[in-house]
Coordinates of C-alpha atoms in Angstrom, one line a residue:
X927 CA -3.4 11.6 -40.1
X928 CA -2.7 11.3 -36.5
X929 CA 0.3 8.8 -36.3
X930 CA 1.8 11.8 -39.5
X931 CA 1.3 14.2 -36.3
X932 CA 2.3 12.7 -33.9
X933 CA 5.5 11.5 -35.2
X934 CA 8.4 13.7 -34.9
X935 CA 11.5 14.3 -37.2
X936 CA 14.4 13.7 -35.2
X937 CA 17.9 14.4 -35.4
X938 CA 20.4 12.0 -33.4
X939 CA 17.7 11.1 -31.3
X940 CA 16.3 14.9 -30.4
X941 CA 12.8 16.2 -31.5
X942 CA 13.2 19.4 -33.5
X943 CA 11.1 22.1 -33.1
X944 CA 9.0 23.0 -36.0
X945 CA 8.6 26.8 -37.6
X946 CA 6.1 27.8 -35.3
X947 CA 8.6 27.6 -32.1
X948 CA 6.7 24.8 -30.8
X949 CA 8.9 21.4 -30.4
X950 CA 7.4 18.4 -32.0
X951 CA 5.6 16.0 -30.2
X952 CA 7.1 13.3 -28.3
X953 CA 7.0 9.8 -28.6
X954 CA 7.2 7.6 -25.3
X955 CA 6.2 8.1 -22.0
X956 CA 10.1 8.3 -20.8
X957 CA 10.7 11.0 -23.4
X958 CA 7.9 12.8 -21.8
X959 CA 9.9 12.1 -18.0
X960 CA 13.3 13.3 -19.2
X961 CA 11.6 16.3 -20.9
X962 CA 9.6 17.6 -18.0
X963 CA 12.4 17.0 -15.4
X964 CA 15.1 18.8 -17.3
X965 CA 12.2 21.7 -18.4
X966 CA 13.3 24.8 -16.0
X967 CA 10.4 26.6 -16.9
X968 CA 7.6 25.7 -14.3
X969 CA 4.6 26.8 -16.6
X970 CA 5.8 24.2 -19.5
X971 CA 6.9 21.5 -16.9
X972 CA 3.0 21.5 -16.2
X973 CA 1.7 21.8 -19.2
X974 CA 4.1 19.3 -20.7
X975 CA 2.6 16.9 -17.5
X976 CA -1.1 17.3 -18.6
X977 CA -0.3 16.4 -22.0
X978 CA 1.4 13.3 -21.5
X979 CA -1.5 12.6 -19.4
X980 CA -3.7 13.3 -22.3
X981 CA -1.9 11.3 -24.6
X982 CA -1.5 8.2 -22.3
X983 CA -5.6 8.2 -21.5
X984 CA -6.4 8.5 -25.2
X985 CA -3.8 5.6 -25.4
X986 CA -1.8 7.2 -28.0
X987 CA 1.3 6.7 -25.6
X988 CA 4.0 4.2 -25.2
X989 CA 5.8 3.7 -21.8
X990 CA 9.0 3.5 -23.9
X991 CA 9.4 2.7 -27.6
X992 CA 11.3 0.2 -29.5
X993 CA 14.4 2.0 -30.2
X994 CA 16.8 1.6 -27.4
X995 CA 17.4 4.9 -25.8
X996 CA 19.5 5.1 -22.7
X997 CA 17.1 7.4 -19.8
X998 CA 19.1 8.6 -17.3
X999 CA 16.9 10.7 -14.8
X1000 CA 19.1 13.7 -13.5
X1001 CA 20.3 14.3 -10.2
X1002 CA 19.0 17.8 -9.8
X1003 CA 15.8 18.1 -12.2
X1004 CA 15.6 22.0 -13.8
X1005 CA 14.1 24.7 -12.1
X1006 CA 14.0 28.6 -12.6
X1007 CA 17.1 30.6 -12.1
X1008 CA 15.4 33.3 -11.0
X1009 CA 13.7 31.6 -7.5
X1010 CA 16.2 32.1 -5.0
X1011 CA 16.9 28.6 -2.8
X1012 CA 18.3 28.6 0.8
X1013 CA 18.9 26.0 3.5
X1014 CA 15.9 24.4 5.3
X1015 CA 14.6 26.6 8.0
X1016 CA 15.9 30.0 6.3
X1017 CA 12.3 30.3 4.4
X1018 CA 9.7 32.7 5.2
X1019 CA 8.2 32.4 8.3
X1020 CA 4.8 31.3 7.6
X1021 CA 3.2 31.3 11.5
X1022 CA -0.7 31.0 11.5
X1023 CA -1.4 32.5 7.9
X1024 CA -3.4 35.3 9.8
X1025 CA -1.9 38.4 8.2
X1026 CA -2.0 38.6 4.2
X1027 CA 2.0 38.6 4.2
X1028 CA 2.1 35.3 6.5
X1029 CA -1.0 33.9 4.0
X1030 CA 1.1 34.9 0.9
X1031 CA 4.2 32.6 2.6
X1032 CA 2.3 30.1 3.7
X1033 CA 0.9 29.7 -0.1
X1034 CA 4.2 30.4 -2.0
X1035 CA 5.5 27.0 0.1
X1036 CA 2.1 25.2 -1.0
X1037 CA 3.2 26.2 -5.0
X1038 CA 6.9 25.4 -4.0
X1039 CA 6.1 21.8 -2.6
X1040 CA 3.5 20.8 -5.4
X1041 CA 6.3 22.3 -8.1
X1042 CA 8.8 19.4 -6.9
X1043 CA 6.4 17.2 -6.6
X1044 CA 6.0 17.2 -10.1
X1045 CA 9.8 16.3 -10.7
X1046 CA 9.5 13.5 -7.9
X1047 CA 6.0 12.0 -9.8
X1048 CA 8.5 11.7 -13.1
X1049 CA 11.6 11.0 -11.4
X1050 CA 10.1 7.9 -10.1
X1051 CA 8.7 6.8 -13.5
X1052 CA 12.1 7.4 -15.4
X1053 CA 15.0 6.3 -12.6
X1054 CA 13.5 2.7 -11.8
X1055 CA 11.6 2.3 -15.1
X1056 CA 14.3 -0.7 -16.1
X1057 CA 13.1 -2.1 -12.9
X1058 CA 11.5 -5.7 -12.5
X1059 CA 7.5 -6.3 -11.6
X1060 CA 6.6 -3.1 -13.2
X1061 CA 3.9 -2.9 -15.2
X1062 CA 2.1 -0.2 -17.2
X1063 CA -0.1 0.3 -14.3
X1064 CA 2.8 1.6 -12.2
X1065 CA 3.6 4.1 -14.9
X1066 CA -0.1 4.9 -15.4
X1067 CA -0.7 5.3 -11.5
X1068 CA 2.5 7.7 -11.0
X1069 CA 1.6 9.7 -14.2
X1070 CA -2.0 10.3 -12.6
X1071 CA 0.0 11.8 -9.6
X1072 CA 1.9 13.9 -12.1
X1073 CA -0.7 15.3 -13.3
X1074 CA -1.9 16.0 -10.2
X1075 CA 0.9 17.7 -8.7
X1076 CA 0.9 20.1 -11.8
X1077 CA -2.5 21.2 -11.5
X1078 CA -1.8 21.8 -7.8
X1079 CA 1.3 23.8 -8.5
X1080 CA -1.1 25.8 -11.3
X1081 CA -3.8 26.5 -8.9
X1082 CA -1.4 27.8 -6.2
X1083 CA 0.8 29.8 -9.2
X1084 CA -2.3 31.4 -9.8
X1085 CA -4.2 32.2 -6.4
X1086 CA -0.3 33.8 -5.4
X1087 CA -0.8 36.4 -8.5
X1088 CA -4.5 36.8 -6.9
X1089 CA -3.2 38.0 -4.0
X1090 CA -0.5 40.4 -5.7
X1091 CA 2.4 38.0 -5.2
X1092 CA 3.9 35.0 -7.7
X1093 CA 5.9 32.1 -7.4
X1094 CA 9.8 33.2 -6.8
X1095 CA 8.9 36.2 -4.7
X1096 CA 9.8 34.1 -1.9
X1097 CA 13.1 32.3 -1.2
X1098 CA 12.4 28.5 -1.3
X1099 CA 14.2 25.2 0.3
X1100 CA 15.1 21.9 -1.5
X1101 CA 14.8 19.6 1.3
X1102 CA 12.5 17.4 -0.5
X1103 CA 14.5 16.9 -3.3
X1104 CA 17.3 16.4 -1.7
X1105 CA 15.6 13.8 0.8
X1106 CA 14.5 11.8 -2.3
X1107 CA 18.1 11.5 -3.8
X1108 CA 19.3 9.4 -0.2
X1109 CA 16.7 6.6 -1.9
X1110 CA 18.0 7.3 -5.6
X1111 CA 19.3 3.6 -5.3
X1112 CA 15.9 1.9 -4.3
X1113 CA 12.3 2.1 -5.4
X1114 CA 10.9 0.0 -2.0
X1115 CA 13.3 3.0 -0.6
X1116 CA 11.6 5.9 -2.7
X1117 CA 8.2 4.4 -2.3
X1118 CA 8.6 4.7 1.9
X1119 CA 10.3 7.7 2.8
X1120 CA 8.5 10.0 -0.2
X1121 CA 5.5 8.6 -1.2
X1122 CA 4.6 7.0 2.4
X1123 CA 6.3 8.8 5.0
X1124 CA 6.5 12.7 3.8
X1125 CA 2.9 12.4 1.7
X1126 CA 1.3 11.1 4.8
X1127 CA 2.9 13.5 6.8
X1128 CA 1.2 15.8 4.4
X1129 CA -2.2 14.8 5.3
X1130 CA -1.5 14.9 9.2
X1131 CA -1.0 18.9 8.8
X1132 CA -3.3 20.1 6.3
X1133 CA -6.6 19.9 7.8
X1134 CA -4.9 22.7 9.9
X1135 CA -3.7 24.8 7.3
X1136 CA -7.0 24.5 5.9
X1137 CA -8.6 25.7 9.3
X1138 CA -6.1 28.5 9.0
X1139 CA -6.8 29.7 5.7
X1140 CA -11.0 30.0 6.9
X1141 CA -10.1 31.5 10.0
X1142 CA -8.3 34.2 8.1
X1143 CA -11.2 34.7 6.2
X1144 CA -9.7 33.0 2.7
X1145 CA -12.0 30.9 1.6
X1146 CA -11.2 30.2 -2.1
X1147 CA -7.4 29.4 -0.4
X1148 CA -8.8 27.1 2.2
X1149 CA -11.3 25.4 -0.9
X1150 CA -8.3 25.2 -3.1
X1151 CA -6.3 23.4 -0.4
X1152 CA -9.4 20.9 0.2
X1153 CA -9.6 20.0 -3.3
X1154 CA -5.6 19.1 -2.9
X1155 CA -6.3 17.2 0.3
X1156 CA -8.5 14.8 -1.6
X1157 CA -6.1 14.0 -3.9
X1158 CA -2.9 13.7 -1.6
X1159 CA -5.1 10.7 -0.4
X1160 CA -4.9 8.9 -3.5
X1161 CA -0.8 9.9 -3.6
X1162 CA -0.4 8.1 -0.7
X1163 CA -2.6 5.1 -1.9
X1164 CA -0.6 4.8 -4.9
X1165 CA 2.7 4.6 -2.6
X1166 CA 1.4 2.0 0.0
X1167 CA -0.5 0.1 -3.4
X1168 CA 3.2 -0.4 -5.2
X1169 CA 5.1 -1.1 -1.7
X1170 CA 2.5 -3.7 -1.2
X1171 CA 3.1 -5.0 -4.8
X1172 CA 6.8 -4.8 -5.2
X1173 CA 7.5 -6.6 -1.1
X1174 CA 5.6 -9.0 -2.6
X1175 CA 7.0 -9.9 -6.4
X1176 CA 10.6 -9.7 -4.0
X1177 CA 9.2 -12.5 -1.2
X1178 CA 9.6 -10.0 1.3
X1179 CA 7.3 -9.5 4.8
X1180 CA 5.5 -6.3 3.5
X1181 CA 4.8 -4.3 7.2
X1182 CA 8.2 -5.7 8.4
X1183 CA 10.0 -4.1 5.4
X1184 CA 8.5 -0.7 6.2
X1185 CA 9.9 -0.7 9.2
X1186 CA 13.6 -1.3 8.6
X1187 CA 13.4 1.1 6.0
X1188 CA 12.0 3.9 8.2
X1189 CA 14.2 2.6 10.7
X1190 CA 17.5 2.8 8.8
X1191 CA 17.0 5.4 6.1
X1192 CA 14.1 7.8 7.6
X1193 CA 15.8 10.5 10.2
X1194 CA 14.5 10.0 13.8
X1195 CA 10.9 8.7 14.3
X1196 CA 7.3 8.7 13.2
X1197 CA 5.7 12.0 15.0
X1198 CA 1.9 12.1 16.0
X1199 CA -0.6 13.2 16.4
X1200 CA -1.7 11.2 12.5
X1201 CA -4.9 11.7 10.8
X1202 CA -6.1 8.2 10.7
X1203 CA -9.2 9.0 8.9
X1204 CA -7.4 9.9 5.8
X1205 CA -4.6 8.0 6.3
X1206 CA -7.0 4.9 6.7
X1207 CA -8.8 6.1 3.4
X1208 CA -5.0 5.3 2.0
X1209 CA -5.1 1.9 2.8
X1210 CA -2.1 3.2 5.4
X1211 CA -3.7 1.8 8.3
X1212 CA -1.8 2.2 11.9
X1213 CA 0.0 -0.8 11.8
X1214 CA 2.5 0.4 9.2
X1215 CA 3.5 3.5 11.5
X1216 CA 2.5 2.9 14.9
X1217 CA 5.2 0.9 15.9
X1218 CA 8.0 3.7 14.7
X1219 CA 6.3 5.9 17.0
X1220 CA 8.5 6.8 20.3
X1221 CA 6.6 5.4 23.2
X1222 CA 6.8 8.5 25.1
X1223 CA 4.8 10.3 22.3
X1224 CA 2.2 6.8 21.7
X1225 CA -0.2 8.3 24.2
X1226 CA -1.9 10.9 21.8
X1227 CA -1.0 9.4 18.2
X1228 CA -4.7 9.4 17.5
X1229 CA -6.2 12.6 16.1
X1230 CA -8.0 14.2 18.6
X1231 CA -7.5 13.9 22.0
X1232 CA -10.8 11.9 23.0
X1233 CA -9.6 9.3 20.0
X1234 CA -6.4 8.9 22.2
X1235 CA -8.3 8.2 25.1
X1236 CA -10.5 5.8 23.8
X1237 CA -7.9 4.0 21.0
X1238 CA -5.4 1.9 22.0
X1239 CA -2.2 3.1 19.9
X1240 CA 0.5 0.4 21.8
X1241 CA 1.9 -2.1 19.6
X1242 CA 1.7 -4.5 22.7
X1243 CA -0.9 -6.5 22.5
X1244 CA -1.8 -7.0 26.1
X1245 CA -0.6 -4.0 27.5
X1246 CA -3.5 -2.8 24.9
X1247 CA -6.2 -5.1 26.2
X1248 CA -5.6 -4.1 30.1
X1249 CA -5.6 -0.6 28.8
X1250 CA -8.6 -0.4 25.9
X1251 CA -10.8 -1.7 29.3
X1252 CA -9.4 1.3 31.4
X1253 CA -9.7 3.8 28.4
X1254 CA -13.7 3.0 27.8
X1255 CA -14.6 3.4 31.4
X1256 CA -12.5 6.6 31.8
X1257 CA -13.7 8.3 28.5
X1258 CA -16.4 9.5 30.3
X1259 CA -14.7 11.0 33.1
X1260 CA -11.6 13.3 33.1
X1261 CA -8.8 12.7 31.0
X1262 CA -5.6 10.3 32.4
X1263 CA -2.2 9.5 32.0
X1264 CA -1.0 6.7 30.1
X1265 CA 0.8 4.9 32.6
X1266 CA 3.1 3.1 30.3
X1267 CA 4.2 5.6 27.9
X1268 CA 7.3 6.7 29.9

C-alpha cells in the first residue's frame, strides 16, 4: 500500500537507506527542509525539492509530524567541496555577456544564485517554522518557491554543460547567504531584506541581462532567463504577501515597518532606476521603496527615462502636485532637471 511505502524504518530518529542505495522516504515537510539544506550535492538538493513538492500537492505530506523532533536549521547549509568560494567582488567578471567566456560567467552566477536560493526557500520554512500566525499556506507558498529555485538552478546547470562549461568551473561568492544569516533572528527581518529587497532587486536588472543574452545572439539563454523572470515575480509576491500577513497578526503599521527594517538592518539605500511594472505585478507597489530612495537619486527611479519625466517619484505630497503639472507640460519638450532633488 502507499502509507507501507511511504513509511520509513527508522533508527533513533534517522531514515535508513534501503538495499538499493536509495534512502527511504521521508515523512514531514521539516524532514524534507533539514535534508535538502544539509544535502551538499546540488543535483539531489533539487531533486529532493521537486519531490517534497510532489508529495505536498498530492497531499501525502505533513508540515511536521506528531513525534516531537527538535529542527534546527544550520548556519551554513551544505554545498560542494569542490566549487571554490571567494570574497564578494573576487568572482568572474561577467561585463556585457558579449564574448562566450563573459556569457559562460554571467550564466555560472545565474546557477550560483538560484543554487542558494534553494537553501534560503527551506531555510525559511525550517528556522521560523515554530513561529506564531503560520499556517500551512506559508509552508505551501515557500515550498512553491523551492521548487522553483531548483528547477532554475537545473536549467542553468544544464545550459553551462551546453556551452562546454558546468557549475564549479567558476569561483563563486556567498554574499547572499551570508546577508540572510544578519535576519536569522526575525522572519518580518528575513521576509524584507531577502525575499523583498534582494528578489526585487532581481527584477530591476534582468530585463537587461535578458537584452544581453539576445544581443549576443543566445537566444535559448535569454528564453531560459525569461521563463525565470516570470517566476521571480511571484517570489517576490510571496515575500510582500506574508510581510503583509505577519505586520498584521503582530498589530504593526505594515509600510511603516518596511521602512525601519530597511532602514536599520538593510546596508545603505534603495537604488533606482526599479522596474515598476513587475514590481507592481508583485503587489510591491512604490510606496514600500520610494521613500528609502536618496533624494538626490528620486529623479529617475522610474524605469525609463520618459516614466521619470512624467511620474512623480517624491514622497512629498505637494512638492509632487506642483511638479506632476510641470512634468506633463514638459514631456513633450526636452528633458529637465528636477529642481528639488539636490
Amino acid at each position: 500500500s502507499m502509507a507501507s511505502r511511504l513509511s520509513p524504518i527508522k533508527t533513533d530518529g534517522v531514515p535508513i537507506g534501503n538495499t538499493m542505495g536509495t534512502p527511504a522516504p521521508l515523512e514531514s515537510l521539516l524532514d524534507y527542509a533539514s535534508l535538502v539544506l544539509r544535502e551538499a550535492d546540488l543535483n539531489k538538493k533539487a531533486a529532493s525539492t521537486r519531490e517534497a513538492y510532489t508529495r505536498w500537492k498530492r497531499g501525502e505530506l505533513p508540515t511536521r509530524t506528531g513525534q516531537r523532533k527538535d529542527y534546527k536549521a544550520p548556519d551554513y547549509p551544505g554545498r560542494p567541496k569542490s566549487v571554490e568560494v571567494v570574497a564578494p567582488g573576487r568572482t568572474a567578471r561577467r561585463g556585457k555577456g558579449g564574448s562566450l567566456e563573459k556569457r559562460v560567467a554571467m550564466i555560472h552566477s545565474f546557477a550560483h544564485i538560484e543554487s542558494m536560493a534553494i537553501d534560503l526557500s527551506w531555510d525559511i520554512i525550517l528556522r521560523f517554522h515554530g513561529e506564531e500566525h503560520l499556517t500551512d499556506e506559508f509552508f505551501g507558498d515557500w515550498l512553491k518557491v523551492a521548487w522553483d529555485e531548483a528547477r532554475h538552478y537545473e536549467m542553468w546547470a544544464s545550459r553551462l554543460e551546453e556551452l562546454g562549461s558546468g557549475y564549479g568551473a567558476l569561483a563563486v561568492h556567498n554574499g547572499l547567504w551570508e546577508s540572510a544569516m544578519e535576519s536569522k533572528g526575525s522572519l518580518l527581518d528575513r521576509l524584507c531584506i531577502i525575499h523583498m529587497v534582494h528578489e526585487a532587486r532581481g527584477l530591476d536588472v534582468t530585463p537587461k541581462s535578458i537584452q544581453r543574452l539576445k544581443s549576443a545572439g543566445d537566444k535559448k539563454s535569454a528564453a531560459l532567463l525569461q521563463e525565470i523572470y516570470e517566476d521571480e515575480i511571484t517570489h517576490v509576491e510571496a515575500g510582500v504577501k506574508w510581510f503583509k500577513l505577519l505586520c498584521k497578526a503582530r498589530n504593526l503599521d505594515t509600510i511603516n515597518t518596511f521602512h525601519d527594517t530597511v532602514r536599520t538592518k538593510f546596508n545603505g539605500p534603495l537604488k533606482p532606476p526599479f522596474n515598476t511594472v513587475a514590481r507592481d505585478k508583485a503587489g510591491f507597489t512604490e510606496e514600500w521603496y520610494l521613500p528609502l530612495v536618496r533624494k538626490k537619486d528620486r529623479g529617475g527611479a522610474g524605469q525609463t527615462k520618459n516614466q521619470a519625466q512624467i511620474k512623480t517619484v517624491v514622497s512629498d505630497k505637494k512638492v509632487c502636485q506642483r511638479e506632476a503639472k510641470e512634468k506633463i507640460r514638459a514631456a513633450g519638450a526636452e528633458p529637465h532637471q528636477e529642481k528639488h532633488a539636490s
